[in-house]
mmCIF file of C-alpha atoms in Angstrom:
data_model
loop_
_atom_site.group_PDB
_atom_site.id
_atom_site.type_symbol
_atom_site.label_atom_id
_atom_site.label_comp_id
_atom_site.label_asym_id
_atom_site.label_seq_id
_atom_site.Cartn_x
_atom_site.Cartn_y
_atom_site.Cartn_z
ATOM 1 C CA MET Z 185 40.565 -22.247 -22.277
ATOM 2 C CA SER Z 186 42.129 -18.718 -22.746
ATOM 3 C CA GLY Z 187 39.884 -15.621 -22.450
ATOM 4 C CA GLY Z 188 40.167 -14.655 -26.392
ATOM 5 C CA ASP Z 189 38.257 -17.756 -27.270
ATOM 6 C CA GLU Z 190 35.266 -17.020 -25.156
ATOM 7 C CA PRO Z 191 33.291 -15.815 -28.441
ATOM 8 C CA PHE Z 192 34.015 -18.972 -29.928
ATOM 9 C CA ILE Z 193 33.063 -20.689 -26.677
ATOM 10 C CA ALA Z 194 29.776 -18.815 -26.485
ATOM 11 C CA ALA Z 195 29.063 -19.617 -30.168
ATOM 12 C CA VAL Z 196 29.199 -23.278 -29.728
ATOM 13 C CA LYS Z 197 27.653 -23.514 -26.017
ATOM 14 C CA PRO Z 198 23.948 -23.167 -27.470
ATOM 15 C CA LEU Z 199 24.609 -26.334 -30.156
ATOM 16 C CA VAL Z 200 26.589 -28.311 -27.451
ATOM 17 C CA ASP Z 201 23.801 -27.661 -24.797
ATOM 18 C CA ALA Z 202 20.999 -28.953 -27.626
ATOM 19 C CA MET Z 203 22.612 -32.197 -27.970
ATOM 20 C CA GLY Z 204 23.150 -32.794 -24.258
ATOM 21 C CA GLY Z 205 26.998 -32.521 -24.808
ATOM 22 C CA GLU Z 206 29.540 -31.215 -22.321
ATOM 23 C CA MET Z 207 32.330 -28.827 -22.936
ATOM 24 C CA LEU Z 208 35.804 -29.347 -21.279
ATOM 25 C CA PRO Z 209 39.257 -28.180 -21.308
ATOM 26 C CA PRO Z 210 41.113 -29.710 -24.739
ATOM 27 C CA ASP Z 211 43.523 -31.598 -22.836
ATOM 28 C CA GLU Z 212 41.255 -33.029 -20.831
ATOM 29 C CA ALA Z 213 39.673 -34.617 -24.168
ATOM 30 C CA GLY Z 214 39.319 -38.534 -24.141
ATOM 31 C CA PRO Z 215 39.699 -40.756 -27.673
ATOM 32 C CA GLU Z 216 35.676 -40.480 -28.084
ATOM 33 C CA ASP Z 217 35.580 -36.626 -27.569
ATOM 34 C CA VAL Z 218 35.568 -34.041 -30.325
ATOM 35 C CA VAL Z 219 37.769 -31.160 -29.872
ATOM 36 C CA LEU Z 220 37.273 -28.271 -31.778
ATOM 37 C CA SER Z 221 39.793 -25.684 -33.020
ATOM 38 C CA TRP Z 222 40.004 -21.795 -33.782
ATOM 39 C CA GLU Z 223 42.331 -20.262 -35.993
ATOM 40 C CA GLY Z 224 44.976 -22.894 -35.625
ATOM 41 C CA ALA Z 225 44.602 -23.464 -31.862
ATOM 42 C CA ASP Z 226 42.601 -26.532 -29.765
ATOM 43 C CA VAL Z 227 40.088 -24.446 -27.904
ATOM 44 C CA VAL Z 228 37.543 -26.628 -26.405
ATOM 45 C CA ALA Z 229 36.537 -30.558 -26.061
ATOM 46 C CA VAL Z 230 32.835 -31.452 -26.686
ATOM 47 C CA ARG Z 231 32.318 -34.663 -24.680
ATOM 48 C CA LEU Z 232 29.151 -36.404 -26.723
ATOM 49 C CA PRO Z 233 26.351 -38.126 -24.945
ATOM 50 C CA GLN Z 234 25.681 -41.713 -25.098
ATOM 51 C CA LEU Z 235 22.569 -42.205 -27.684
ATOM 52 C CA ALA Z 236 20.259 -43.089 -25.158
ATOM 53 C CA ASP Z 237 21.010 -40.238 -22.966
ATOM 54 C CA SER Z 238 20.392 -38.392 -26.096
ATOM 55 C CA LEU Z 239 17.044 -39.574 -26.496
ATOM 56 C CA ASP Z 240 16.179 -38.585 -22.841
ATOM 57 C CA HIS Z 241 17.407 -35.248 -23.363
ATOM 58 C CA ILE Z 242 15.282 -34.798 -26.631
ATOM 59 C CA LEU Z 243 12.091 -36.001 -24.815
ATOM 60 C CA ALA Z 244 12.884 -33.336 -22.196
ATOM 61 C CA ALA Z 245 13.343 -30.673 -24.765
ATOM 62 C CA MET Z 246 10.268 -31.400 -26.574
ATOM 63 C CA GLU Z 247 8.448 -31.388 -22.889
ATOM 64 C CA ARG Z 248 9.491 -27.916 -22.482
ATOM 65 C CA ARG Z 249 8.608 -26.916 -26.049
ATOM 66 C CA LYS Z 250 4.876 -28.126 -25.631
ATOM 67 C CA GLY Z 251 4.854 -26.638 -21.901
ATOM 68 C CA ARG Z 252 3.793 -30.024 -20.213
ATOM 69 C CA PRO Z 253 4.472 -33.456 -19.940
ATOM 70 C CA LEU Z 254 4.371 -34.977 -23.027
ATOM 71 C CA ALA Z 255 2.071 -37.919 -21.811
ATOM 72 C CA ASP Z 256 -1.021 -35.066 -21.542
ATOM 73 C CA LEU Z 257 -0.868 -34.279 -25.226
ATOM 74 C CA ASP Z 258 -3.950 -35.521 -27.573
ATOM 75 C CA ARG Z 259 -3.295 -38.313 -29.776
ATOM 76 C CA LYS Z 260 -2.551 -36.265 -32.860
ATOM 77 C CA ALA Z 261 0.086 -34.755 -31.159
ATOM 78 C CA LYS Z 262 1.347 -37.533 -29.515
ATOM 79 C CA GLN Z 263 1.597 -39.161 -33.273
ATOM 80 C CA GLU Z 264 3.570 -35.711 -34.183
ATOM 81 C CA VAL Z 265 6.023 -36.245 -31.594
ATOM 82 C CA VAL Z 266 6.794 -39.687 -32.892
ATOM 83 C CA ARG Z 267 7.128 -38.722 -36.439
ATOM 84 C CA THR Z 268 9.520 -36.267 -35.048
ATOM 85 C CA LEU Z 269 11.211 -38.520 -33.215
ATOM 86 C CA GLU Z 270 11.466 -41.312 -35.758
ATOM 87 C CA ALA Z 271 13.168 -38.260 -38.009
ATOM 88 C CA ARG Z 272 15.794 -37.718 -35.386
ATOM 89 C CA GLY Z 273 16.438 -41.637 -35.256
ATOM 90 C CA ALA Z 274 15.119 -42.318 -31.823
ATOM 91 C CA PHE Z 275 13.938 -45.722 -32.822
ATOM 92 C CA SER Z 276 17.329 -46.718 -33.974
ATOM 93 C CA VAL Z 277 18.645 -46.721 -30.201
ATOM 94 C CA ARG Z 278 18.306 -49.773 -27.804
ATOM 95 C CA HIS Z 279 14.787 -49.648 -26.061
ATOM 96 C CA GLY Z 280 13.872 -46.515 -27.985
ATOM 97 C CA VAL Z 281 10.410 -47.455 -28.497
ATOM 98 C CA GLU Z 282 10.013 -48.450 -24.720
ATOM 99 C CA THR Z 283 11.383 -44.970 -23.861
ATOM 100 C CA VAL Z 284 9.169 -43.227 -26.071
ATOM 101 C CA ALA Z 285 6.030 -45.076 -25.076
ATOM 102 C CA SER Z 286 6.800 -44.581 -21.258
ATOM 103 C CA ALA Z 287 7.356 -40.584 -22.216
ATOM 104 C CA LEU Z 288 3.891 -40.469 -23.530
ATOM 105 C CA GLY Z 289 2.037 -42.529 -21.322
ATOM 106 C CA VAL Z 290 1.198 -45.120 -23.926
ATOM 107 C CA SER Z 291 1.559 -48.462 -24.523
ATOM 108 C CA ARG Z 292 4.849 -50.046 -27.175
ATOM 109 C CA PHE Z 293 2.183 -51.355 -29.286
ATOM 110 C CA THR Z 294 0.331 -47.852 -29.782
ATOM 111 C CA VAL Z 295 4.020 -46.551 -30.812
ATOM 112 C CA TYR Z 296 4.658 -49.143 -33.248
ATOM 113 C CA ASN Z 297 0.960 -48.114 -34.550
ATOM 114 C CA TYR Z 298 1.726 -44.446 -34.737
ATOM 115 C CA LEU Z 299 5.095 -45.854 -36.505
ATOM 116 C CA ASN Z 300 2.893 -47.873 -39.143
ATOM 117 C CA ARG Z 301 0.523 -45.297 -39.932
ATOM 118 C CA GLU Z 302 2.884 -43.195 -41.105
ATOM 119 C CA LYS Z 303 4.500 -45.667 -43.583
ATOM 120 C CA GLY Z 304 1.023 -46.718 -44.590
ATOM 121 C CA ALA Z 305 -0.038 -43.358 -45.491
#
């Protein structure tokens, strides 16, 4: 990663951080990493997180945005969190419902109720 590439790296860093990814030199990229090129040259490789790690990252980011533990939110706010997470595919991840239920301080049954309430509405 040469000095001339700094603006490009600075531009993609917030996106990589938001996904919970990791940036590394392109020559250290593995087969699952995404190599980003700029003006014909490989500039940086991005290592994407595992889906389960990504869910933890999303939950932590939501908690930071809300300014308090998700478990401290009221029922309506928890339902909103579940809707947001469903839209982002959180429940297609193995143990997604359990992970979210734990973060919200509710049972799996409650999370399923929140999901079903949306479908019935």
